[in-house]
PDB file of C-alpha atoms in Angstrom:
ATOM      1  CA  MET A  26      39.438  19.353  91.472  1.00 76.00           C
ATOM      2  CA  LYS A  27      37.379  22.493  90.956  1.00 76.00           C
ATOM      3  CA  ASN A  28      37.163  21.856  87.220  1.00 82.00           C
ATOM      4  CA  LYS A  29      36.103  18.249  87.758  1.00 83.00           C
ATOM      5  CA  THR A  30      33.459  19.296  90.272  1.00 87.00           C
ATOM      6  CA  ARG A  31      32.155  21.967  87.897  1.00 86.00           C
ATOM      7  CA  ASN A  32      31.995  19.487  85.018  1.00 87.00           C
ATOM      8  CA  VAL A  33      30.130  16.958  87.167  1.00 89.00           C
ATOM      9  CA  ILE A  34      27.565  19.592  88.129  1.00 90.00           C
ATOM     10  CA  ILE A  35      27.177  20.776  84.524  1.00 91.00           C
ATOM     11  CA  TYR A  36      26.694  17.262  83.130  1.00 91.00           C
ATOM     12  CA  ALA A  37      24.326  16.379  85.960  1.00 91.00           C
ATOM     13  CA  LEU A  38      22.158  19.409  85.194  1.00 92.00           C
ATOM     14  CA  LEU A  39      22.301  18.683  81.458  1.00 91.00           C
ATOM     15  CA  SER A  40      21.291  15.061  82.096  1.00 93.00           C
ATOM     16  CA  ILE A  41      18.326  16.152  84.189  1.00 93.00           C
ATOM     17  CA  TRP A  42      17.263  18.608  81.501  1.00 92.00           C
ATOM     18  CA  ALA A  43      17.643  15.942  78.789  1.00 90.00           C
ATOM     19  CA  ILE A  44      15.392  13.586  80.763  1.00 91.00           C
ATOM     20  CA  ILE A  45      12.770  16.320  81.127  1.00 92.00           C
ATOM     21  CA  VAL A  46      12.863  17.103  77.404  1.00 88.00           C
ATOM     22  CA  LEU A  47      12.898  13.485  76.181  1.00 88.00           C
ATOM     23  CA  PHE A  48      10.363  12.076  78.639  1.00 90.00           C
ATOM     24  CA  PRO A  49       7.269  13.100  76.578  1.00 88.00           C
ATOM     25  CA  PHE A  50       8.709  11.249  73.574  1.00 88.00           C
ATOM     26  CA  TYR A  51       9.419   8.198  75.699  1.00 89.00           C
ATOM     27  CA  TRP A  52       5.883   8.290  77.095  1.00 88.00           C
ATOM     28  CA  MET A  53       4.444   8.623  73.591  1.00 89.00           C
ATOM     29  CA  ILE A  54       6.338   5.558  72.334  1.00 89.00           C
ATOM     30  CA  LEU A  55       5.598   3.621  75.526  1.00 90.00           C
ATOM     31  CA  THR A  56       1.871   4.272  75.237  1.00 87.00           C
ATOM     32  CA  SER A  57       1.866   3.300  71.563  1.00 87.00           C
ATOM     33  CA  ILE A  58       3.116  -0.231  72.347  1.00 88.00           C
ATOM     34  CA  LYS A  59       0.651  -0.882  75.162  1.00 86.00           C
ATOM     35  CA  SER A  60      -2.518  -2.811  74.392  1.00 83.00           C
ATOM     36  CA  TYR A  61      -5.858  -1.035  74.692  1.00 80.00           C
ATOM     37  CA  SER A  62      -6.927  -3.193  77.651  1.00 81.00           C
ATOM     38  CA  SER A  63      -3.580  -2.852  79.390  1.00 81.00           C
ATOM     39  CA  TYR A  64      -3.615   0.921  79.078  1.00 80.00           C
ATOM     40  CA  ASN A  65      -7.160   1.258  80.431  1.00 78.00           C
ATOM     41  CA  SER A  66      -6.480  -1.085  83.349  1.00 80.00           C
ATOM     42  CA  GLU A  67      -3.608   1.030  84.675  1.00 74.00           C
ATOM     43  CA  TYR A  68      -4.910   3.018  87.618  1.00 76.00           C
ATOM     44  CA  VAL A  69      -1.321   4.031  88.300  1.00 76.00           C
ATOM     45  CA  PRO A  70       0.690   4.683  85.088  1.00 78.00           C
ATOM     46  CA  LYS A  71       3.550   2.238  84.500  1.00 80.00           C
ATOM     47  CA  PHE A  72       6.821   3.363  83.034  1.00 81.00           C
ATOM     48  CA  ILE A  73       7.468   0.081  81.204  1.00 81.00           C
ATOM     49  CA  ALA A  74       5.357  -2.076  78.881  1.00 78.00           C
ATOM     50  CA  LEU A  75       5.131  -5.627  80.228  1.00 77.00           C
ATOM     51  CA  SER A  76       3.489  -6.948  77.040  1.00 81.00           C
ATOM     52  CA  PRO A  77       4.466  -4.691  74.130  1.00 83.00           C
ATOM     53  CA  THR A  78       2.426  -4.957  70.958  1.00 85.00           C
ATOM     54  CA  VAL A  79       2.387  -3.422  67.470  1.00 84.00           C
ATOM     55  CA  GLU A  80      -1.354  -3.843  67.137  1.00 85.00           C
ATOM     56  CA  ASN A  81      -1.892  -0.130  67.708  1.00 85.00           C
ATOM     57  CA  TYR A  82       0.155   0.724  64.618  1.00 86.00           C
ATOM     58  CA  VAL A  83      -1.976  -1.590  62.513  1.00 85.00           C
ATOM     59  CA  THR A  84      -5.116  -0.037  63.982  1.00 81.00           C
ATOM     60  CA  ALA A  85      -3.877   3.490  63.286  1.00 79.00           C
ATOM     61  CA  PHE A  86      -3.518   2.715  59.558  1.00 81.00           C
ATOM     62  CA  THR A  87      -6.719   0.663  59.196  1.00 80.00           C
ATOM     63  CA  ALA A  88      -9.211   2.648  61.291  1.00 75.00           C
ATOM     64  CA  VAL A  89      -8.458   5.925  59.479  1.00 77.00           C
ATOM     65  CA  PRO A  90      -6.828   6.724  56.090  1.00 82.00           C
ATOM     66  CA  LEU A  91      -3.528   7.616  57.750  1.00 81.00           C
ATOM     67  CA  ALA A  92      -1.514   6.356  54.786  1.00 85.00           C
ATOM     68  CA  LYS A  93      -3.414   8.775  52.530  1.00 88.00           C
ATOM     69  CA  TYR A  94      -2.686  11.679  54.873  1.00 88.00           C
ATOM     70  CA  PHE A  95       0.954  10.609  54.971  1.00 87.00           C
ATOM     71  CA  PHE A  96       1.184  10.555  51.158  1.00 91.00           C
ATOM     72  CA  ASN A  97      -0.503  13.972  50.877  1.00 91.00           C
ATOM     73  CA  THR A  98       1.981  15.425  53.352  1.00 91.00           C
ATOM     74  CA  ILE A  99       4.947  14.038  51.430  1.00 91.00           C
ATOM     75  CA  VAL A 100       3.653  15.533  48.167  1.00 92.00           C
ATOM     76  CA  PHE A 101       2.928  18.866  49.835  1.00 93.00           C
ATOM     77  CA  THR A 102       6.324  18.969  51.544  1.00 92.00           C
ATOM     78  CA  VAL A 103       8.432  17.959  48.534  1.00 93.00           C
ATOM     79  CA  VAL A 104       6.702  20.233  46.012  1.00 94.00           C
ATOM     80  CA  THR A 105       6.506  23.234  48.345  1.00 93.00           C
ATOM     81  CA  THR A 106      10.142  22.926  49.421  1.00 93.00           C
ATOM     82  CA  GLY A 107      11.336  22.499  45.826  1.00 93.00           C
ATOM     83  CA  MET A 108       9.438  25.543  44.571  1.00 93.00           C
ATOM     84  CA  MET A 109      10.516  27.577  47.591  1.00 93.00           C
ATOM     85  CA  LEU A 110      14.187  26.799  46.965  1.00 93.00           C
ATOM     86  CA  VAL A 111      13.923  28.031  43.371  1.00 93.00           C
ATOM     87  CA  VAL A 112      12.260  31.288  44.452  1.00 92.00           C
ATOM     88  CA  VAL A 113      14.575  31.882  47.413  1.00 92.00           C
ATOM     89  CA  VAL A 114      17.853  31.112  45.613  1.00 92.00           C
ATOM     90  CA  LEU A 115      17.047  33.283  42.592  1.00 92.00           C
ATOM     91  CA  SER A 116      15.717  36.137  44.740  1.00 90.00           C
ATOM     92  CA  ALA A 117      18.734  36.057  47.068  1.00 90.00           C
ATOM     93  CA  PHE A 118      21.105  36.050  44.094  1.00 90.00           C
ATOM     94  CA  ALA A 119      19.326  39.018  42.515  1.00 89.00           C
ATOM     95  CA  PHE A 120      19.476  41.069  45.711  1.00 88.00           C
ATOM     96  CA  ALA A 121      23.069  40.057  46.469  1.00 86.00           C
ATOM     97  CA  ARG A 122      24.791  40.422  43.082  1.00 84.00           C
ATOM     98  CA  LEU A 123      22.610  42.060  40.426  1.00 82.00           C
ATOM     99  CA  ASP A 124      22.352  45.831  40.122  1.00 82.00           C
ATOM    100  CA  PHE A 125      18.950  47.228  39.235  1.00 81.00           C
ATOM    101  CA  LYS A 126      17.057  50.415  40.012  1.00 83.00           C
ATOM    102  CA  GLY A 127      15.314  50.468  43.372  1.00 82.00           C
ATOM    103  CA  LYS A 128      16.998  47.292  44.670  1.00 82.00           C
ATOM    104  CA  ASP A 129      17.630  48.615  48.169  1.00 83.00           C
ATOM    105  CA  LEU A 130      14.131  50.067  48.475  1.00 87.00           C
ATOM    106  CA  LEU A 131      12.537  46.853  47.239  1.00 86.00           C
ATOM    107  CA  PHE A 132      14.550  44.755  49.657  1.00 86.00           C
ATOM    108  CA  SER A 133      13.592  47.079  52.513  1.00 86.00           C
ATOM    109  CA  LEU A 134       9.942  46.609  51.580  1.00 86.00           C
ATOM    110  CA  PHE A 135      10.514  42.848  51.576  1.00 82.00           C
ATOM    111  CA  LEU A 136      11.963  43.004  55.071  1.00 83.00           C
ATOM    112  CA  SER A 137       9.064  45.132  56.270  1.00 85.00           C
ATOM    113  CA  LEU A 138       6.726  42.266  55.399  1.00 81.00           C
ATOM    114  CA  MET A 139       8.252  40.348  58.303  1.00 80.00           C
ATOM    115  CA  MET A 140       6.573  42.844  60.641  1.00 83.00           C
ATOM    116  CA  ILE A 141       3.077  41.873  59.447  1.00 81.00           C
ATOM    117  CA  PRO A 142       1.358  39.358  61.763  1.00 79.00           C
ATOM    118  CA  ASN A 143       0.984  35.936  60.211  1.00 77.00           C
ATOM    119  CA  GLU A 144      -2.761  35.972  60.921  1.00 76.00           C
ATOM    120  CA  LEU A 145      -3.253  38.899  58.535  1.00 80.00           C
ATOM    121  CA  VAL A 146      -1.319  37.083  55.805  1.00 84.00           C
ATOM    122  CA  ILE A 147      -3.454  33.967  56.294  1.00 86.00           C
ATOM    123  CA  ILE A 148      -6.654  36.013  55.900  1.00 85.00           C
ATOM    124  CA  THR A 149      -5.362  37.612  52.692  1.00 86.00           C
ATOM    125  CA  ASN A 150      -4.224  34.254  51.308  1.00 88.00           C
ATOM    126  CA  PHE A 151      -7.545  32.631  52.210  1.00 89.00           C
ATOM    127  CA  VAL A 152      -9.547  35.297  50.355  1.00 89.00           C
ATOM    128  CA  THR A 153      -7.235  35.072  47.335  1.00 89.00           C
ATOM    129  CA  ILE A 154      -7.280  31.287  47.124  1.00 90.00           C
ATOM    130  CA  THR A 155     -11.049  31.203  47.612  1.00 90.00           C
ATOM    131  CA  ASN A 156     -11.631  33.787  44.864  1.00 91.00           C
ATOM    132  CA  LEU A 157      -9.450  31.703  42.535  1.00 89.00           C
ATOM    133  CA  ASN A 158     -11.568  28.597  43.305  1.00 90.00           C
ATOM    134  CA  MET A 159      -8.490  26.756  44.545  1.00 89.00           C
ATOM    135  CA  ARG A 160      -9.853  25.446  47.833  1.00 89.00           C
ATOM    136  CA  ASN A 161      -9.460  21.700  48.330  1.00 88.00           C
ATOM    137  CA  THR A 162      -6.624  21.529  45.823  1.00 89.00           C
ATOM    138  CA  PHE A 163      -2.913  20.925  46.163  1.00 89.00           C
ATOM    139  CA  SER A 164      -2.305  24.212  44.350  1.00 89.00           C
ATOM    140  CA  GLY A 165      -4.229  26.073  47.040  1.00 89.00           C
ATOM    141  CA  LEU A 166      -2.213  24.318  49.722  1.00 90.00           C
ATOM    142  CA  ILE A 167       1.167  24.902  48.100  1.00 91.00           C
ATOM    143  CA  LEU A 168       1.203  28.338  46.448  1.00 90.00           C
ATOM    144  CA  PRO A 169       1.010  30.546  49.593  1.00 88.00           C
ATOM    145  CA  SER A 170       4.032  28.732  51.037  1.00 87.00           C
ATOM    146  CA  VAL A 171       6.491  28.884  48.138  1.00 89.00           C
ATOM    147  CA  THR A 172       8.346  31.948  49.373  1.00 86.00           C
ATOM    148  CA  SER A 173       9.810  33.249  52.606  1.00 86.00           C
ATOM    149  CA  VAL A 174      11.219  36.699  53.236  1.00 87.00           C
ATOM    150  CA  PHE A 175      13.337  35.404  56.105  1.00 88.00           C
ATOM    151  CA  TYR A 176      14.965  32.673  54.002  1.00 90.00           C
ATOM    152  CA  ILE A 177      15.659  35.166  51.199  1.00 90.00           C
ATOM    153  CA  TYR A 178      17.308  37.497  53.710  1.00 88.00           C
ATOM    154  CA  LEU A 179      19.333  34.664  55.258  1.00 87.00           C
ATOM    155  CA  LEU A 180      20.632  33.393  51.927  1.00 89.00           C
ATOM    156  CA  LYS A 181      21.254  36.914  50.591  1.00 89.00           C
ATOM    157  CA  GLU A 182      23.491  37.662  53.558  1.00 86.00           C
ATOM    158  CA  ASN A 183      25.331  34.398  52.905  1.00 86.00           C
ATOM    159  CA  PHE A 184      25.778  35.170  49.207  1.00 86.00           C
ATOM    160  CA  GLU A 185      27.155  38.621  50.027  1.00 85.00           C
ATOM    161  CA  GLN A 186      29.932  37.028  52.093  1.00 84.00           C
ATOM    162  CA  ILE A 187      31.369  35.620  48.862  1.00 82.00           C
ATOM    163  CA  PRO A 188      33.946  38.134  47.545  1.00 83.00           C
ATOM    164  CA  GLU A 189      32.507  40.214  44.743  1.00 80.00           C
ATOM    165  CA  ASN A 190      35.856  40.041  42.909  1.00 83.00           C
ATOM    166  CA  ILE A 191      35.085  36.404  42.101  1.00 82.00           C
ATOM    167  CA  TYR A 192      31.852  37.481  40.429  1.00 80.00           C
ATOM    168  CA  LYS A 193      33.568  40.225  38.445  1.00 81.00           C
ATOM    169  CA  ALA A 194      36.327  37.844  37.331  1.00 83.00           C
ATOM    170  CA  ALA A 195      33.712  35.310  36.216  1.00 81.00           C
ATOM    171  CA  LYS A 196      31.890  37.985  34.199  1.00 79.00           C
ATOM    172  CA  VAL A 197      35.168  38.991  32.529  1.00 80.00           C
ATOM    173  CA  ASP A 198      35.653  35.358  31.514  1.00 79.00           C
ATOM    174  CA  GLY A 199      32.191  35.413  29.931  1.00 79.00           C
ATOM    175  CA  THR A 200      30.447  33.317  32.588  1.00 79.00           C
ATOM    176  CA  SER A 201      26.686  33.817  32.680  1.00 83.00           C
ATOM    177  CA  ASP A 202      24.890  34.709  35.904  1.00 82.00           C
ATOM    178  CA  PHE A 203      23.156  31.338  36.070  1.00 84.00           C
ATOM    179  CA  ARG A 204      26.380  29.428  35.570  1.00 86.00           C
ATOM    180  CA  TYR A 205      28.129  31.505  38.241  1.00 85.00           C
ATOM    181  CA  LEU A 206      25.210  30.928  40.596  1.00 86.00           C
ATOM    182  CA  PHE A 207      25.183  27.148  40.167  1.00 86.00           C
ATOM    183  CA  ARG A 208      28.947  26.608  39.873  1.00 85.00           C
ATOM    184  CA  VAL A 209      30.190  29.009  42.550  1.00 85.00           C
ATOM    185  CA  MET A 210      27.604  30.520  44.890  1.00 87.00           C
ATOM    186  CA  ILE A 211      25.411  27.518  45.556  1.00 87.00           C
ATOM    187  CA  PRO A 212      28.330  25.118  46.326  1.00 88.00           C
ATOM    188  CA  ILE A 213      29.895  27.646  48.695  1.00 86.00           C
ATOM    189  CA  SER A 214      26.566  28.346  50.413  1.00 85.00           C
ATOM    190  CA  LYS A 215      25.521  24.693  50.536  1.00 85.00           C
ATOM    191  CA  PRO A 216      25.348  24.492  54.385  1.00 83.00           C
ATOM    192  CA  THR A 217      22.930  27.419  54.518  1.00 85.00           C
ATOM    193  CA  ILE A 218      20.808  26.036  51.670  1.00 89.00           C
ATOM    194  CA  VAL A 219      20.640  22.642  53.376  1.00 87.00           C
ATOM    195  CA  THR A 220      19.582  24.347  56.608  1.00 86.00           C
ATOM    196  CA  ILE A 221      16.857  26.310  54.811  1.00 89.00           C
ATOM    197  CA  THR A 222      15.652  23.132  53.131  1.00 90.00           C
ATOM    198  CA  ILE A 223      15.415  21.209  56.396  1.00 88.00           C
ATOM    199  CA  LEU A 224      13.671  24.061  58.187  1.00 87.00           C
ATOM    200  CA  LYS A 225      11.144  24.315  55.355  1.00 90.00           C
ATOM    201  CA  VAL A 226      10.524  20.564  55.406  1.00 90.00           C
ATOM    202  CA  ILE A 227       9.847  20.737  59.144  1.00 88.00           C
ATOM    203  CA  GLU A 228       7.590  23.745  58.628  1.00 88.00           C
ATOM    204  CA  CYS A 229       5.582  21.973  55.921  1.00 89.00           C
ATOM    205  CA  TRP A 230       5.358  18.723  57.863  1.00 89.00           C
ATOM    206  CA  ASN A 231       4.049  20.527  60.953  1.00 86.00           C
ATOM    207  CA  SER A 232       1.756  22.863  59.025  1.00 86.00           C
ATOM    208  CA  TYR A 233      -1.701  22.902  60.573  1.00 84.00           C
ATOM    209  CA  VAL A 234      -3.558  26.225  60.471  1.00 85.00           C
ATOM    210  CA  TRP A 235      -3.420  26.855  56.712  1.00 88.00           C
ATOM    211  CA  PRO A 236      -4.269  23.280  55.590  1.00 88.00           C
ATOM    212  CA  ARG A 237      -7.051  23.168  58.175  1.00 85.00           C
ATOM    213  CA  LEU A 238      -8.449  26.446  56.874  1.00 86.00           C
ATOM    214  CA  ILE A 239      -8.234  25.809  53.142  1.00 88.00           C
ATOM    215  CA  THR A 240      -9.286  22.134  53.007  1.00 86.00           C
ATOM    216  CA  ASP A 241     -12.371  20.346  54.258  1.00 83.00           C
ATOM    217  CA  ASP A 242     -12.047  17.379  51.894  1.00 83.00           C
ATOM    218  CA  GLN A 243     -10.327  14.338  53.423  1.00 82.00           C
ATOM    219  CA  ASN A 244      -8.635  13.631  50.096  1.00 85.00           C
ATOM    220  CA  TYR A 245      -6.395  16.650  50.748  1.00 87.00           C
ATOM    221  CA  PHE A 246      -5.841  16.297  54.493  1.00 87.00           C
ATOM    222  CA  LEU A 247      -2.267  16.377  55.758  1.00 88.00           C
ATOM    223  CA  VAL A 248      -1.050  14.377  58.748  1.00 86.00           C
ATOM    224  CA  SER A 249      -1.621  17.294  61.125  1.00 81.00           C
ATOM    225  CA  ASN A 250      -5.221  17.595  59.931  1.00 80.00           C
ATOM    226  CA  GLY A 251      -5.577  13.838  60.028  1.00 76.00           C
ATOM    227  CA  ILE A 252      -4.525  13.634  63.664  1.00 78.00           C
ATOM    228  CA  GLN A 253      -7.038  16.319  64.578  1.00 76.00           C
ATOM    229  CA  GLU A 254      -9.723  14.507  62.585  1.00 74.00           C
ATOM    230  CA  ILE A 255      -8.873  11.268  64.394  1.00 73.00           C
ATOM    231  CA  ARG A 256      -9.229  13.013  67.728  1.00 72.00           C
ATOM    232  CA  GLU A 257     -12.494  14.723  66.835  1.00 70.00           C
ATOM    233  CA  ASN A 258     -14.266  11.651  65.460  1.00 66.00           C
ATOM    234  CA  GLY A 259     -13.865   9.828  68.764  1.00 62.00           C
ATOM    235  CA  PHE A 260     -11.289   7.253  67.696  1.00 64.00           C
ATOM    236  CA  GLY A 261      -8.390   9.074  69.348  1.00 59.00           C
ATOM    237  CA  ARG A 262     -10.314   9.682  72.541  1.00 65.00           C
ATOM    238  CA  GLU A 263     -11.392   6.070  72.884  1.00 72.00           C
ATOM    239  CA  ASN A 264      -8.160   4.385  71.797  1.00 79.00           C
ATOM    240  CA  VAL A 265      -5.320   6.502  73.135  1.00 82.00           C
ATOM    241  CA  PRO A 266      -2.576   3.896  72.428  1.00 85.00           C
ATOM    242  CA  ALA A 267      -3.550   3.788  68.742  1.00 83.00           C
ATOM    243  CA  MET A 268      -3.616   7.575  68.680  1.00 83.00           C
ATOM    244  CA  MET A 269      -0.093   7.639  70.106  1.00 86.00           C
ATOM    245  CA  ALA A 270       0.988   5.089  67.488  1.00 86.00           C
ATOM    246  CA  ALA A 271      -0.225   7.441  64.761  1.00 84.00           C
ATOM    247  CA  VAL A 272       1.686  10.331  66.351  1.00 85.00           C
ATOM    248  CA  VAL A 273       4.859   8.214  66.525  1.00 88.00           C
ATOM    249  CA  VAL A 274       4.596   7.332  62.830  1.00 86.00           C
ATOM    250  CA  ILE A 275       4.197  11.005  61.953  1.00 85.00           C
ATOM    251  CA  SER A 276       7.062  12.145  64.200  1.00 85.00           C
ATOM    252  CA  VAL A 277       9.652   9.569  63.118  1.00 85.00           C
ATOM    253  CA  PRO A 278      10.494  11.146  59.692  1.00 84.00           C
ATOM    254  CA  LEU A 279      11.370  14.494  61.291  1.00 83.00           C
ATOM    255  CA  VAL A 280      13.483  12.843  63.986  1.00 83.00           C
ATOM    256  CA  ILE A 281      15.394  10.848  61.361  1.00 85.00           C
ATOM    257  CA  LEU A 282      15.830  13.978  59.230  1.00 82.00           C
ATOM    258  CA  PHE A 283      17.336  15.878  62.145  1.00 79.00           C
ATOM    259  CA  LEU A 284      19.644  13.032  63.181  1.00 81.00           C
ATOM    260  CA  VAL A 285      20.955  12.637  59.623  1.00 81.00           C
ATOM    261  CA  PHE A 286      21.494  16.336  58.918  1.00 76.00           C
ATOM    262  CA  ARG A 287      22.157  17.712  62.410  1.00 73.00           C
ATOM    263  CA  ASP A 288      25.765  18.598  61.530  1.00 73.00           C
ATOM    264  CA  LYS A 289      24.664  20.449  58.403  1.00 69.00           C
ATOM    265  CA  ILE A 290      22.019  22.327  60.382  1.00 67.00           C
ATOM    266  CA  MET A 291      24.524  23.490  62.970  1.00 70.00           C
ATOM    267  CA  GLU A 292      27.061  24.383  60.279  1.00 67.00           C
ATOM    268  CA  GLY A 293      24.524  26.405  58.334  1.00 60.00           C
ATOM    269  CA  VAL A 294      23.321  28.294  61.402  1.00 60.00           C
ATOM    270  CA  ALA A 295      26.777  28.945  62.839  1.00 61.00           C
ATOM    271  CA  ARG A 296      28.507  29.728  59.557  1.00 57.00           C
ATOM    272  CA  GLY A 297      29.836  33.233  59.827  1.00 44.00           C
ATOM    273  CA  GLY A 298      32.262  33.582  56.942  1.00 43.00           C
ATOM    274  CA  THR A 299      33.647  32.157  53.754  1.00 43.00           C
ATOM    275  CA  LYS A 300      36.940  30.326  53.466  1.00 43.00           C
ATOM    276  CA  GLY A 301      39.329  30.888  50.650  1.00 39.00           C
TER     277      GLY A 301
END
């Protein structure tokens, strides 16, 4: 009886917390399917839509170049994540398995970079990109984001969990470092790599400060910049339901990504050892 009572209390508290967390998303979707006149006529907010409509979604794509912002974000996210994976995987492999002079000192210096405030890095990157005349270009958007000390550290620790005897045996058999990396280390560390990939995609999709700083041309705006531009030009303030429709469209890809790969994310985060 005590266990049942405890479980009831736990699930009740979890249900209340879930409602609190999910309510903003429900309100966002609810507002997006209300008509402009219906929304403005509500002196007391209603928790259901009596006459749902998709007109706001049409307005969100026609009143502003939201599709262009969406395409730019996809390009930015895919290219940045792909380049980052190459840099992170090769760097983690070098620090985990290769022997070279000053490796430990260099890795310690890498880790020390995590102590530098992000604002200082943004200032340095802004000056560098500006001096290279790369403002308002995809290269200027992408290059400062193609590496991450934290992801290198995370994957290095995962690589080091793989027994070194396997690496030595592969070298005796004449296996090259690249072949060993792609045939052994990457498959074993797949959960962690998938987790890093998803986290980077979310980071790129939600990126705001750097794209806002380095671009003032609408042709290179990302969805985060686009939403801010919509709000500032008066459209979002006047037509809140259409603004919410735009936010829903932008949020859906990340929600789907998490739902599809949630098991991989949890496996990659919780993975503490190597089998076999």
